[in-house]
Coordinates of C-alpha atoms in Angstrom, one line a residue:
M1197 CA -6.0 5.1 0.6
E1198 CA -2.9 6.7 0.2
K1199 CA -1.8 4.9 -3.1
G1200 CA 1.0 4.0 -4.9
I1201 CA 1.2 3.0 -9.0
S1202 CA -1.8 1.6 -10.2
L1203 CA -1.8 -1.6 -12.0
P1204 CA -1.5 -1.1 -15.7
V1205 CA -4.4 -2.5 -18.1
A1206 CA -1.8 -4.0 -20.5
Y1207 CA 2.0 -3.9 -20.2
T1208 CA 4.6 -4.9 -22.8
P1209 CA 8.0 -6.1 -20.9
T1210 CA 10.9 -4.0 -21.9
P1211 CA 14.6 -4.8 -21.6
A1212 CA 15.7 -5.5 -18.0
P1213 CA 16.8 -2.2 -16.5
A1214 CA 20.5 -1.6 -16.1
S1215 CA 22.0 -1.7 -12.7
N1216 CA 22.2 1.4 -10.6
T1217 CA 26.0 1.3 -10.1
R1218 CA 26.5 0.3 -13.8
C1219 CA 29.4 -1.8 -15.1
K1220 CA 31.5 0.6 -17.0
S1221 CA 32.3 0.2 -20.6
L1222 CA 36.0 0.1 -19.7
K1223 CA 35.4 -2.7 -17.2
T1224 CA 34.0 -4.8 -20.1
V1225 CA 36.9 -3.9 -22.4
A1226 CA 39.6 -4.6 -19.7
K1227 CA 38.1 -8.1 -19.3
A1228 CA 38.3 -8.6 -22.8
L1229 CA 41.8 -7.7 -23.1
A1230 CA 42.8 -9.7 -20.1
L1231 CA 41.2 -13.0 -21.2
G1232 CA 41.2 -12.6 -25.0
L1233 CA 37.7 -12.4 -26.7
P1234 CA 37.3 -16.3 -27.0
L1235 CA 38.1 -16.7 -23.4
Y1236 CA 35.8 -13.6 -22.2
A1237 CA 33.1 -15.3 -24.6
L1238 CA 33.5 -18.7 -22.6
Y1239 CA 33.6 -16.7 -19.2
A1240 CA 30.5 -14.7 -20.2
W1241 CA 28.7 -18.2 -21.0
H1242 CA 29.9 -19.9 -17.7
T1243 CA 28.7 -16.7 -15.8
N1244 CA 25.3 -17.0 -17.3
Q1245 CA 24.9 -20.7 -16.7
A1246 CA 25.8 -19.6 -12.9
I1247 CA 23.0 -17.1 -12.7
I1248 CA 20.3 -19.4 -14.4
P1249 CA 21.3 -23.1 -13.4
S1250 CA 19.2 -26.1 -14.3
L1251 CA 16.3 -26.9 -12.2
S1252 CA 17.9 -30.5 -11.6
R1253 CA 20.7 -28.6 -9.6
A1254 CA 18.2 -26.7 -7.4
D1255 CA 15.0 -28.5 -7.4
V1256 CA 12.4 -27.1 -5.0
N1257 CA 9.1 -28.0 -3.8
F1258 CA 7.3 -24.6 -4.2
A1259 CA 4.0 -26.0 -3.1
S1260 CA 5.2 -26.7 0.5
Q1261 CA 6.2 -22.8 0.3
C1262 CA 2.7 -22.0 -0.6
V1263 CA 0.4 -23.8 1.7
Q1264 CA -3.3 -22.9 1.1
P1265 CA -5.7 -23.0 4.2
S1266 CA -8.8 -24.8 3.6
P1267 CA -11.9 -22.9 3.0
L1268 CA -13.4 -21.7 6.4
K1269 CA -17.1 -21.3 6.8
P1270 CA -18.9 -20.2 10.2
S1271 CA -20.7 -23.1 11.8
L1272 CA -24.3 -23.8 10.7
N1273 CA -27.0 -21.8 12.2
E1274 CA -30.5 -21.7 10.5
K1275 CA -31.2 -18.3 11.7
F1276 CA -27.7 -16.9 10.8
D1277 CA -27.4 -18.5 7.6
K1278 CA -30.8 -17.3 6.5
A1279 CA -29.7 -13.8 7.3
Y1280 CA -26.7 -14.5 5.4
D1281 CA -28.7 -15.7 2.3
F1282 CA -30.4 -12.3 2.4
L1283 CA -27.2 -10.8 1.2
S1284 CA -27.6 -12.6 -2.1
T1285 CA -30.9 -11.0 -2.8
E1286 CA -31.8 -8.1 -5.2
A1287 CA -33.4 -6.3 -1.8
F1288 CA -30.3 -6.3 -0.1
L1289 CA -28.3 -4.9 -3.4
N1290 CA -31.0 -2.2 -3.8
A1291 CA -30.7 -1.2 -0.4
S1292 CA -26.9 -1.3 -0.4
V1293 CA -26.9 0.8 -3.2
A1294 CA -28.9 3.3 -1.8
R1295 CA -26.6 3.3 1.5
L1296 CA -23.1 3.8 -0.3
S1297 CA -24.6 6.1 -2.7
G1298 CA -25.7 8.3 0.0
A1299 CA -22.3 8.3 1.7
V1300 CA -20.6 9.4 -1.4
R1301 CA -23.0 12.3 -1.8
V1302 CA -21.5 13.7 1.5
K1303 CA -18.7 15.5 0.5
S1304 CA -16.1 14.9 2.9
E1305 CA -12.7 16.0 1.5
S1306 CA -9.5 16.5 3.2
F1307 CA -6.7 18.7 2.4
D1308 CA -3.0 19.0 3.4
D1309 CA -3.0 22.5 4.5
L1310 CA -6.1 22.0 6.9
G1311 CA -6.0 24.1 10.0
A1312 CA -6.8 23.1 13.5
I1313 CA -9.9 21.4 14.1
G1314 CA -12.4 23.8 15.3
E1315 CA -10.9 26.8 13.5
D1316 CA -10.7 25.6 9.9
P1317 CA -14.1 25.1 8.7
R1318 CA -13.4 22.4 6.2
W1319 CA -13.1 20.0 9.1
D1320 CA -16.9 20.4 9.6
V1321 CA -18.0 18.2 6.8
F1322 CA -17.4 15.3 9.1
Y1323 CA -19.9 16.5 11.2
D1324 CA -22.3 15.8 8.3
F1325 CA -20.6 12.2 7.6
A1326 CA -21.2 11.3 11.2
S1327 CA -24.9 12.4 11.0
Y1328 CA -25.6 10.1 7.8
L1329 CA -24.0 7.2 9.4
K1330 CA -26.1 7.4 12.7
K1331 CA -29.3 7.8 10.6
T1332 CA -28.3 5.0 8.2
F1333 CA -27.3 2.4 11.1
P1334 CA -29.6 2.9 13.7
L1335 CA -29.0 -0.5 15.5
I1336 CA -25.2 0.4 15.7
H1337 CA -25.8 3.6 17.1
S1338 CA -28.2 2.3 19.8
K1339 CA -26.5 -0.9 21.0
L1340 CA -22.8 -0.2 20.6
Q1341 CA -20.5 2.0 22.7
V1342 CA -19.7 5.1 20.4
D1343 CA -16.7 7.2 21.3
K1344 CA -15.9 10.4 19.3
V1345 CA -11.9 10.8 19.5
N1346 CA -10.5 14.1 18.6
T1347 CA -13.9 15.5 17.3
H1348 CA -14.4 13.4 14.3
G1349 CA -12.7 10.1 15.0
L1350 CA -15.4 7.3 15.1
L1351 CA -14.7 4.3 17.5
Y1352 CA -17.4 1.9 17.8
T1353 CA -17.2 -1.1 20.4
W1354 CA -19.3 -4.2 20.2
E1355 CA -18.5 -6.1 23.7
G1356 CA -17.7 -9.7 23.5
S1357 CA -18.8 -12.0 26.0
N1358 CA -15.3 -13.4 26.7
K1359 CA -13.1 -10.9 28.0
D1360 CA -10.0 -13.2 27.7
L1361 CA -10.2 -13.0 23.7
K1362 CA -8.1 -10.3 22.2
P1363 CA -10.6 -8.0 20.0
T1364 CA -10.9 -7.6 16.3
L1365 CA -10.4 -4.3 14.8
L1366 CA -12.0 -3.2 11.6
M1367 CA -10.7 0.0 10.1
A1368 CA -11.7 2.6 7.2
H1369 CA -11.5 6.2 6.7
Q1370 CA -14.2 8.7 6.2
D1371 CA -12.3 11.1 4.1
T1372 CA -11.6 11.4 0.3
V1373 CA -9.1 13.1 -1.5
P1374 CA -10.2 16.4 -3.1
V1375 CA -11.7 16.9 -6.8
P1376 CA -9.9 19.3 -8.5
P1377 CA -12.9 21.8 -9.7
E1378 CA -11.2 22.0 -13.2
T1379 CA -11.6 18.0 -13.7
I1380 CA -15.4 17.8 -13.1
P1381 CA -16.4 18.5 -16.6
A1382 CA -14.1 15.2 -17.2
W1383 CA -16.4 13.0 -15.1
T1384 CA -19.0 10.5 -16.6
H1385 CA -21.2 11.2 -13.8
P1386 CA -21.0 14.1 -11.3
P1387 CA -18.1 13.2 -8.5
W1388 CA -20.3 13.7 -5.5
S1389 CA -23.7 12.3 -7.2
G1390 CA -23.3 8.6 -6.0
E1391 CA -25.0 7.8 -9.7
Y1392 CA -25.7 4.1 -9.9
D1393 CA -25.6 3.0 -13.6
G1394 CA -26.8 -0.7 -12.8
K1395 CA -23.1 -1.9 -12.5
Y1396 CA -21.2 0.7 -10.8
I1397 CA -21.7 3.5 -8.2
W1398 CA -19.7 6.4 -9.4
G1399 CA -18.1 9.5 -7.3
R1400 CA -15.4 10.5 -5.1
G1401 CA -14.7 7.8 -2.1
A1402 CA -16.7 5.1 -4.0
G1403 CA -13.7 3.2 -4.2
D1404 CA -11.4 4.7 -1.6
C1405 CA -12.6 4.1 0.7
K1406 CA -16.4 4.6 1.7
N1407 CA -17.2 1.3 0.2
Q1408 CA -15.3 -0.6 2.7
L1409 CA -16.7 1.7 5.6
I1410 CA -20.1 1.3 4.5
A1411 CA -19.6 -2.6 4.1
I1412 CA -18.4 -2.9 7.6
M1413 CA -21.3 -0.8 8.9
E1414 CA -23.8 -2.9 6.7
T1415 CA -22.3 -6.2 8.3
V1416 CA -22.4 -5.2 11.8
E1417 CA -26.0 -3.9 11.5
L1418 CA -27.6 -6.9 10.0
L1419 CA -25.6 -9.2 12.6
L1420 CA -27.2 -7.2 15.3
E1421 CA -30.6 -7.5 13.4
A1422 CA -29.8 -11.1 13.3
G1423 CA -29.3 -11.5 16.9
W1424 CA -25.9 -12.4 16.8
E1425 CA -23.7 -12.0 19.9
P1426 CA -20.1 -12.1 19.6
K1427 CA -17.7 -13.9 22.1
R1428 CA -14.8 -11.8 21.0
T1429 CA -14.8 -7.9 21.0
I1430 CA -15.2 -6.0 17.9
L1431 CA -13.8 -2.7 17.2
L1432 CA -14.4 -0.3 14.3
S1433 CA -12.5 2.6 14.0
F1434 CA -12.8 5.3 11.1
G1435 CA -10.2 7.9 11.0
F1436 CA -11.0 11.0 9.0
D1437 CA -7.7 12.4 7.5
E1438 CA -6.1 9.4 6.1
E1439 CA -5.4 11.0 2.9
C1440 CA -3.0 13.6 4.7
S1441 CA -1.4 11.1 6.5
G1442 CA -3.8 10.4 9.3
R1443 CA -2.2 12.7 12.3
Q1444 CA -5.8 14.1 13.9
G1445 CA -7.8 10.8 13.1
A1446 CA -5.7 7.4 13.2
A1447 CA -2.8 8.8 15.3
Y1448 CA -5.5 9.8 18.0
L1449 CA -7.6 6.6 17.7
S1450 CA -4.6 4.2 17.9
K1451 CA -3.8 6.0 21.2
F1452 CA -7.2 5.8 22.5
I1453 CA -7.2 2.0 21.9
E1454 CA -4.0 1.5 23.3
E1455 CA -4.7 3.4 26.7
R1456 CA -7.9 1.2 26.9
Y1457 CA -6.5 -2.0 26.0
G1458 CA -2.7 -1.8 25.9
K1459 CA 0.1 -3.0 23.6
D1460 CA -0.3 -6.2 21.6
S1461 CA -3.9 -6.2 23.0
L1462 CA -5.7 -7.0 19.4
A1463 CA -6.0 -10.2 17.6
V1464 CA -6.4 -8.9 14.3
I1465 CA -6.5 -5.5 11.9
V1466 CA -8.2 -5.3 8.8
D1467 CA -7.9 -2.1 6.9
E1468 CA -8.4 -0.9 3.3
G1469 CA -5.6 -2.2 1.0
A1470 CA -4.9 -4.4 -1.6
G1471 CA -7.4 -6.8 -3.5
F1472 CA -7.0 -9.5 -6.2
E1473 CA -4.7 -9.8 -8.9
K1474 CA -5.0 -12.3 -12.0
T1475 CA -1.6 -13.3 -13.5
W1476 CA 0.0 -16.5 -14.6
G1477 CA -3.3 -17.7 -15.3
T1478 CA -4.3 -17.6 -11.8
L1479 CA -6.4 -15.4 -9.4
F1480 CA -4.5 -14.4 -6.6
A1481 CA -6.1 -12.8 -3.6
K1482 CA -3.2 -10.4 -2.0
P1483 CA -3.9 -9.2 1.4
G1484 CA -1.2 -6.7 2.4
T1485 CA 1.2 -7.7 5.0
A1486 CA 3.8 -5.0 4.4
E1487 CA 4.0 -1.6 3.5
K1488 CA 7.0 0.5 1.9
G1489 CA 8.5 3.2 4.1
Y1490 CA 8.2 6.9 3.1
T1491 CA 10.0 10.2 3.3
D1492 CA 9.7 13.1 1.3
V1493 CA 13.1 15.4 0.7
Y1494 CA 13.0 19.2 0.2
I1495 CA 15.6 20.7 -2.0
T1496 CA 16.2 24.4 -2.1
V1497 CA 18.4 26.3 -4.0
R1498 CA 19.2 30.0 -2.7
M1499 CA 21.2 32.3 -5.5
P1500 CA 21.4 36.2 -6.0
G1501 CA 18.6 37.6 -7.8
G1502 CA 18.7 40.5 -10.0
H1503 CA 17.5 41.9 -13.5
S1504 CA 16.7 39.3 -16.2
S1505 CA 18.6 41.3 -18.8
I1506 CA 21.9 40.7 -17.2
P1507 CA 21.5 36.9 -15.9
S1508 CA 24.2 34.7 -14.7
D1509 CA 25.2 31.8 -16.8
H1510 CA 23.3 29.6 -14.6
T1511 CA 20.1 30.7 -12.5
S1512 CA 18.8 28.9 -9.4
I1513 CA 16.1 27.2 -11.5
G1514 CA 18.9 26.0 -14.0
V1515 CA 21.0 24.6 -11.0
L1516 CA 18.2 23.0 -9.5
S1517 CA 17.1 21.4 -12.7
E1518 CA 20.5 20.1 -13.3
L1519 CA 20.2 18.2 -10.0
I1520 CA 16.8 17.0 -10.7
T1521 CA 18.3 15.5 -13.8
R1522 CA 21.0 13.9 -11.9
I1523 CA 18.5 12.4 -9.5
E1524 CA 16.4 11.0 -12.4
A1525 CA 19.2 9.8 -14.4
E1526 CA 19.8 6.8 -12.1
Q1527 CA 17.2 4.7 -10.1
Y1528 CA 17.5 2.9 -6.8
R1529 CA 18.5 -0.9 -7.4
T1530 CA 15.8 -3.5 -7.9
H1531 CA 16.1 -6.3 -5.4
L1532 CA 13.8 -8.8 -3.5
E1533 CA 14.6 -9.7 -0.2
E1534 CA 12.9 -13.0 0.7
E1535 CA 10.8 -11.5 3.7
N1536 CA 9.2 -9.1 1.0
P1537 CA 5.7 -10.6 0.5
Y1538 CA 6.3 -10.5 -3.3
F1539 CA 8.8 -13.2 -3.0
T1540 CA 6.1 -15.7 -1.4
Q1541 CA 3.8 -14.8 -4.4
L1542 CA 6.6 -15.8 -6.8
Q1543 CA 6.6 -19.1 -4.9
C1544 CA 2.8 -19.5 -5.1
G1545 CA 3.0 -18.9 -9.0
A1546 CA 5.6 -21.6 -9.3
A1547 CA 3.5 -23.7 -7.3
H1548 CA 0.1 -23.1 -8.7
S1549 CA 0.0 -21.0 -12.0
P1550 CA 0.2 -22.9 -15.2
Q1551 CA 1.6 -19.8 -17.1
F1552 CA 4.2 -19.0 -14.6
S1553 CA 7.3 -17.9 -16.4
H1554 CA 10.1 -20.9 -16.9
K1555 CA 12.7 -18.6 -16.4
L1556 CA 11.5 -17.0 -13.1
K1557 CA 11.0 -20.4 -11.8
K1558 CA 14.6 -21.4 -12.6
L1559 CA 15.7 -18.1 -11.0
L1560 CA 13.5 -18.7 -8.0
A1561 CA 14.9 -22.1 -7.6
H1562 CA 18.5 -20.9 -7.7
R1563 CA 17.6 -18.4 -4.9
K1564 CA 15.9 -21.0 -2.9
H1565 CA 18.7 -23.6 -3.3
H1566 CA 21.1 -20.7 -2.3
S1567 CA 19.2 -19.6 0.5
S1568 CA 19.4 -23.1 2.0
S1569 CA 22.7 -24.1 1.5
S1570 CA 24.0 -20.9 3.6
S1571 CA 23.3 -19.6 6.5
S1572 CA 22.2 -16.2 5.4
S1573 CA 21.1 -15.2 1.9
S1574 CA 23.5 -13.4 -0.1
F1575 CA 21.0 -11.0 -1.4
S1576 CA 20.0 -10.1 2.3
S1577 CA 23.7 -10.0 3.3
S1578 CA 24.6 -7.6 0.8
S1579 CA 21.4 -5.6 0.6
S1580 CA 23.2 -2.6 2.2
A1581 CA 26.0 -2.8 -0.1
P1582 CA 26.3 -0.6 -3.2
E1583 CA 25.0 -2.9 -6.2
T1584 CA 27.6 -4.1 -8.5
C1585 CA 27.7 -6.4 -11.6
K1586 CA 28.2 -9.4 -9.2
T1587 CA 25.6 -8.6 -6.8
K1588 CA 22.6 -7.9 -9.2
D1589 CA 19.5 -9.6 -8.1
H1590 CA 18.5 -11.3 -11.5
L1591 CA 15.2 -12.8 -10.0
A1592 CA 14.2 -9.4 -9.0
L1593 CA 15.0 -7.7 -12.5
E1594 CA 13.7 -10.4 -14.3
A1595 CA 10.1 -10.3 -12.5
A1596 CA 10.3 -6.3 -13.0
R1597 CA 11.1 -6.9 -16.6
Q1598 CA 8.0 -9.0 -17.1
G1599 CA 5.7 -7.2 -14.9
G1600 CA 6.5 -3.7 -15.6
P1601 CA 6.4 -0.6 -13.2
A1602 CA 3.6 -1.9 -11.1
I1603 CA 5.7 -5.0 -10.0
K1604 CA 8.9 -3.2 -10.2
Y1605 CA 8.2 -0.9 -7.5
L1606 CA 7.3 -3.7 -5.1
M1607 CA 11.0 -4.3 -5.1
Q1608 CA 12.5 -0.9 -5.6
T1609 CA 12.6 2.3 -3.6
S1610 CA 10.7 4.6 -5.8
Q1611 CA 11.6 8.5 -6.5
A1612 CA 9.2 10.9 -7.8
V1613 CA 9.8 14.7 -8.4
D1614 CA 6.4 15.9 -7.4
V1615 CA 6.1 19.5 -6.7
I1616 CA 8.5 22.6 -7.7
T1617 CA 8.2 26.2 -6.8
G1618 CA 10.3 29.2 -7.8
G1619 CA 10.2 32.2 -9.9
I1620 CA 7.5 35.2 -9.5
K1621 CA 8.4 37.3 -12.6
T1622 CA 9.9 37.3 -16.3
N1623 CA 12.3 40.0 -15.6
A1624 CA 13.4 39.1 -12.2
L1625 CA 16.0 36.3 -11.5
P1626 CA 14.5 33.6 -8.9
E1627 CA 16.5 33.9 -5.8
R1628 CA 14.7 30.8 -4.2
V1629 CA 13.6 27.6 -5.9
R1630 CA 12.3 24.6 -4.1
V1631 CA 11.5 21.0 -5.2
T1632 CA 9.7 18.1 -3.4
V1633 CA 10.9 14.5 -4.1
N1634 CA 8.9 11.9 -2.8
H1635 CA 10.2 8.4 -2.0
R1636 CA 8.6 5.2 -1.0
I1637 CA 11.4 2.7 0.8
N1638 CA 11.8 -0.7 -0.1
I1639 CA 11.7 -3.9 2.1
G1640 CA 15.5 -4.2 3.3
E1641 CA 16.3 -0.3 3.1
T1642 CA 15.8 2.7 5.3
P1643 CA 15.3 6.4 4.6
Q1644 CA 19.0 6.7 5.2
V1645 CA 19.7 5.3 1.6
V1646 CA 17.9 8.2 0.1
Y1647 CA 19.6 10.6 2.3
D1648 CA 23.1 9.4 1.5
R1649 CA 22.4 9.2 -2.2
L1650 CA 21.1 12.5 -2.7
T1651 CA 23.7 14.2 -0.5
K1652 CA 26.3 12.5 -2.7
L1653 CA 24.6 14.1 -6.0
A1654 CA 23.9 17.3 -4.4
A1655 CA 27.6 17.8 -3.4
H1656 CA 28.8 17.5 -7.1
V1657 CA 26.2 20.1 -8.2
A1658 CA 26.9 22.5 -5.2
K1659 CA 30.9 22.4 -5.8
K1660 CA 30.4 22.8 -9.6
H1661 CA 28.4 26.3 -9.1
G1662 CA 30.1 27.5 -6.1
L1663 CA 27.4 26.9 -3.5
S1664 CA 27.4 26.0 0.0
L1665 CA 25.6 22.5 0.8
H1666 CA 23.7 21.9 3.9
A1667 CA 22.6 18.5 3.8
F1668 CA 20.1 17.7 6.7
D1669 CA 21.8 19.7 8.9
S1670 CA 18.8 21.8 9.6
P1671 CA 20.0 25.6 9.3
E1672 CA 18.0 28.2 11.2
E1673 CA 17.9 30.4 8.1
E1674 CA 18.6 29.7 4.6
P1675 CA 22.1 30.9 3.6
P1676 CA 22.5 32.8 0.5
N1677 CA 24.4 31.0 -2.4
S1678 CA 23.8 27.6 -0.9
L1679 CA 21.9 24.3 -1.9
I1680 CA 19.9 23.0 1.0
L1681 CA 18.5 19.4 1.5
T1682 CA 15.7 19.2 4.2
K1683 CA 13.9 15.7 5.1
S1684 CA 10.1 15.8 6.1
S1685 CA 9.0 15.2 9.7
H1686 CA 6.8 12.6 8.4
E1687 CA 9.5 9.8 7.6
L1688 CA 8.5 6.4 8.0
L1689 CA 10.3 3.2 8.4
V1690 CA 9.2 0.2 6.5
A1691 CA 6.3 -1.3 8.1
P1692 CA 6.6 -4.7 10.3
I1693 CA 6.1 -7.7 8.3
T1694 CA 2.6 -9.3 9.0
P1695 CA 2.9 -13.1 9.9
S1696 CA 1.5 -15.4 7.3
A1697 CA 1.9 -18.8 8.5
P1698 CA -1.1 -21.0 7.6
S1699 CA -1.0 -22.4 11.2
S1700 CA 0.8 -21.7 14.5
S1701 CA 3.5 -23.9 15.8
S1702 CA 0.8 -25.5 17.9
G1703 CA -1.5 -26.3 15.2
Q1704 CA -3.9 -23.5 15.7
Q1705 CA -5.6 -21.2 13.2
T1706 CA -3.6 -17.7 12.6
P1707 CA -5.2 -14.8 11.8
F1708 CA -3.7 -15.0 8.1
S1709 CA -5.4 -18.6 8.0
V1710 CA -8.6 -17.3 9.0
L1711 CA -8.4 -14.4 6.3
A1712 CA -7.2 -16.8 3.5
G1713 CA -9.9 -19.4 4.5
T1714 CA -12.8 -16.8 4.6
T1715 CA -11.4 -15.5 1.1
R1716 CA -11.5 -19.3 -0.3
A1717 CA -14.9 -20.2 1.0
L1718 CA -16.3 -17.1 -0.6
Y1719 CA -14.7 -17.0 -3.7
G1720 CA -13.7 -20.5 -4.3
E1721 CA -10.8 -23.0 -3.7
E1722 CA -9.1 -22.1 -7.1
V1723 CA -8.1 -18.6 -5.6
I1724 CA -4.6 -18.7 -4.3
V1725 CA -4.0 -16.5 -1.2
T1726 CA -0.7 -15.0 -0.9
P1727 CA 0.8 -12.1 1.2
G1728 CA 0.5 -8.7 -0.6
I1729 CA 2.8 -5.5 -0.3
M1730 CA 1.3 -2.0 -0.3
T1731 CA 3.3 0.6 -2.4
G1732 CA 1.5 3.4 -0.6
N1733 CA 0.6 4.0 2.9
T1734 CA -2.4 3.4 5.1
D1735 CA -3.6 4.5 8.7
T1736 CA -2.3 1.0 9.9
R1737 CA 1.0 3.0 10.3
Y1738 CA -0.4 4.1 13.8
Y1739 CA -1.3 0.7 14.9
W1740 CA 1.8 -1.1 14.7
D1741 CA 2.2 -1.5 18.6
L1742 CA -1.5 -3.0 19.0
T1743 CA -0.9 -6.2 17.0
K1744 CA 1.6 -8.0 14.7
H1745 CA -1.4 -9.2 12.8
I1746 CA -2.1 -6.3 10.5
F1747 CA -3.8 -6.8 6.9
R1748 CA -4.4 -4.1 4.4
W1749 CA -7.3 -5.6 2.3
G1750 CA -10.0 -4.8 0.3
P1751 CA -12.2 -8.3 -0.1
G1752 CA -14.9 -7.2 -2.6
Y1753 CA -14.4 -8.6 -5.9
D1754 CA -16.6 -9.0 -8.9
P1755 CA -15.3 -11.7 -11.1
A1756 CA -17.3 -10.0 -13.9
D1757 CA -15.4 -6.7 -13.5
E1758 CA -12.4 -6.4 -15.7
D1759 CA -11.6 -2.9 -14.6
Q1760 CA -10.7 -3.7 -11.2
G1761 CA -7.6 -2.6 -9.2
L1762 CA -6.5 0.7 -8.2
G1763 CA -6.9 2.6 -11.6
S1764 CA -10.0 4.7 -10.8
I1765 CA -9.1 6.0 -7.4
H1766 CA -7.7 9.7 -6.9
T1767 CA -8.9 10.3 -10.2
V1768 CA -11.8 11.2 -12.5
N1769 CA -14.5 8.5 -12.8
E1770 CA -13.8 6.7 -9.3
R1771 CA -16.3 3.8 -9.2
V1772 CA -16.9 0.7 -7.7
S1773 CA -18.7 -2.6 -8.6
V1774 CA -21.8 -3.1 -6.8
R1775 CA -21.3 -6.6 -6.8
A1776 CA -17.8 -6.4 -5.6
H1777 CA -19.3 -4.2 -2.6
V1778 CA -21.8 -6.6 -1.8
N1779 CA -19.0 -9.5 -1.7
G1780 CA -17.2 -7.3 0.6
V1781 CA -20.0 -7.4 2.6
K1782 CA -20.2 -11.4 2.6
W1783 CA -16.5 -11.5 3.4
F1784 CA -16.8 -9.4 6.4
W1785 CA -19.8 -11.3 7.5
M1786 CA -18.1 -14.6 7.4
F1787 CA -14.6 -13.0 8.7
L1788 CA -16.1 -11.6 12.0
R1789 CA -18.1 -14.9 12.7
N1790 CA -15.1 -17.2 11.8
M1791 CA -12.9 -15.0 14.1
D1792 CA -15.2 -15.7 16.9
E1793 CA -15.4 -19.4 16.7
V1794 CA -11.4 -20.1 16.1
E1795 CA -8.7 -20.0 18.6
V1796 CA -6.0 -18.0 17.3
E1797 CA -2.2 -17.5 18.2

């Protein structure tokens, strides 16, 4: 998975971040002079009371905003129940360990600079992975239709008996991020060993996301072995370049599926994604129903070269550094749109969590009261306007203060200066320097917010140093003495929000209620299922036209594993709990059977 910020092991809240459009000290002084200090103190007190009102003024039934579907189990069937019980045996666990370990041992890295398929030999590793799957899952490869899309994309089709039912699609990706050779000595077990230590399987891809791919394949293989025959068609779609944006894998697979079935033709999609989080004394299951947007901006500075012994006062590296400093000096505003899934999790916390913050509950009640008493939320209606002291989103700021960066960036456009190049020799002034700034776009915003802000900041630096500014105007050649802003061709808008109602208007099950009911049947009714949001992006970006019911969800959970989350992926010592992996197989087994037995909208 192309991931965002990993969850911290521990976090100590820091003071609330300042507004991006800061209230200037002169403004405060002016108010004090105008009102007089005593009157201003009274004004400030009154303002604070307006921000955090008493609950009696805005009493909210939060439980009604977080209705939990009942646990949902497949119908009783002696043969299939016996096959399901086998998943809890040591025999299955050991066999599953062997299958996942074997998958990890197949080195299947993808790289940002891969050439054309058939020309760049680095693609050939996926022949090996496909061969491994064929050898390991013989029933799937003998009984299901297998299509190879754009050479290495794998699409498995298990035809259902009822063609009127929309298919279920399960997704994963075959590729992993590379392992930098210099990091190999830091691994507890070699990154391609698939080592099993009695609790974890170690290696690149163990947690992202060969575990999910193998769990899906194990589920289908065992259902075939048990003689189950689905009414609803089941599709398995496995891309092979998700870690470098999926342009060769998922992009082609989604088109292939759309050509076969048409737009809005699938009942539900489940891809890799968010998992479980314990907070406020409650265990939450958080299937991702949203993804932030994405854009990279390249900033280039062109200035005259020359000998370093006679430098200009500011070299191109210095000028670019000044701009980077200005960019990082001020963050994008923290604000929580009510369509953001984290808003729902806050309501679920207020309803079901014994340790939920009293202050957050007050702020949340105020927001709900304000929303219900006006035709549109002031936070939504003002979301495109510059943030001022009066439009601070106090609910978002307090949630970010309490939760730290992992929570803040669910409600804020992020910026990260990731790559910089420039300069080739110590005695030569650099003529060209370039930096890449990565952004993940918040719910309620578009990449244009980023472009407008960077243009404004760059204009100041360009004017100061006598450079011409080319802001997203794509000059054919880079002019001398210039500052150039260019956006990536891989811009991505915020994903459509997946519906998360517990039932349809006609009282039918919804894909979300089936997912939630399956989760609570497996892990217990104490688990609260709430929509989640992905700070990173997945292959589902190419599948938006196929269904509105897209879930980015990692269903495997091990209650005894305190090291869960995304912390070990994309870095040394990537690993996955085997108990979590086995529970993932159980979840997929129940989910496929549940989807086959219910009518969904």
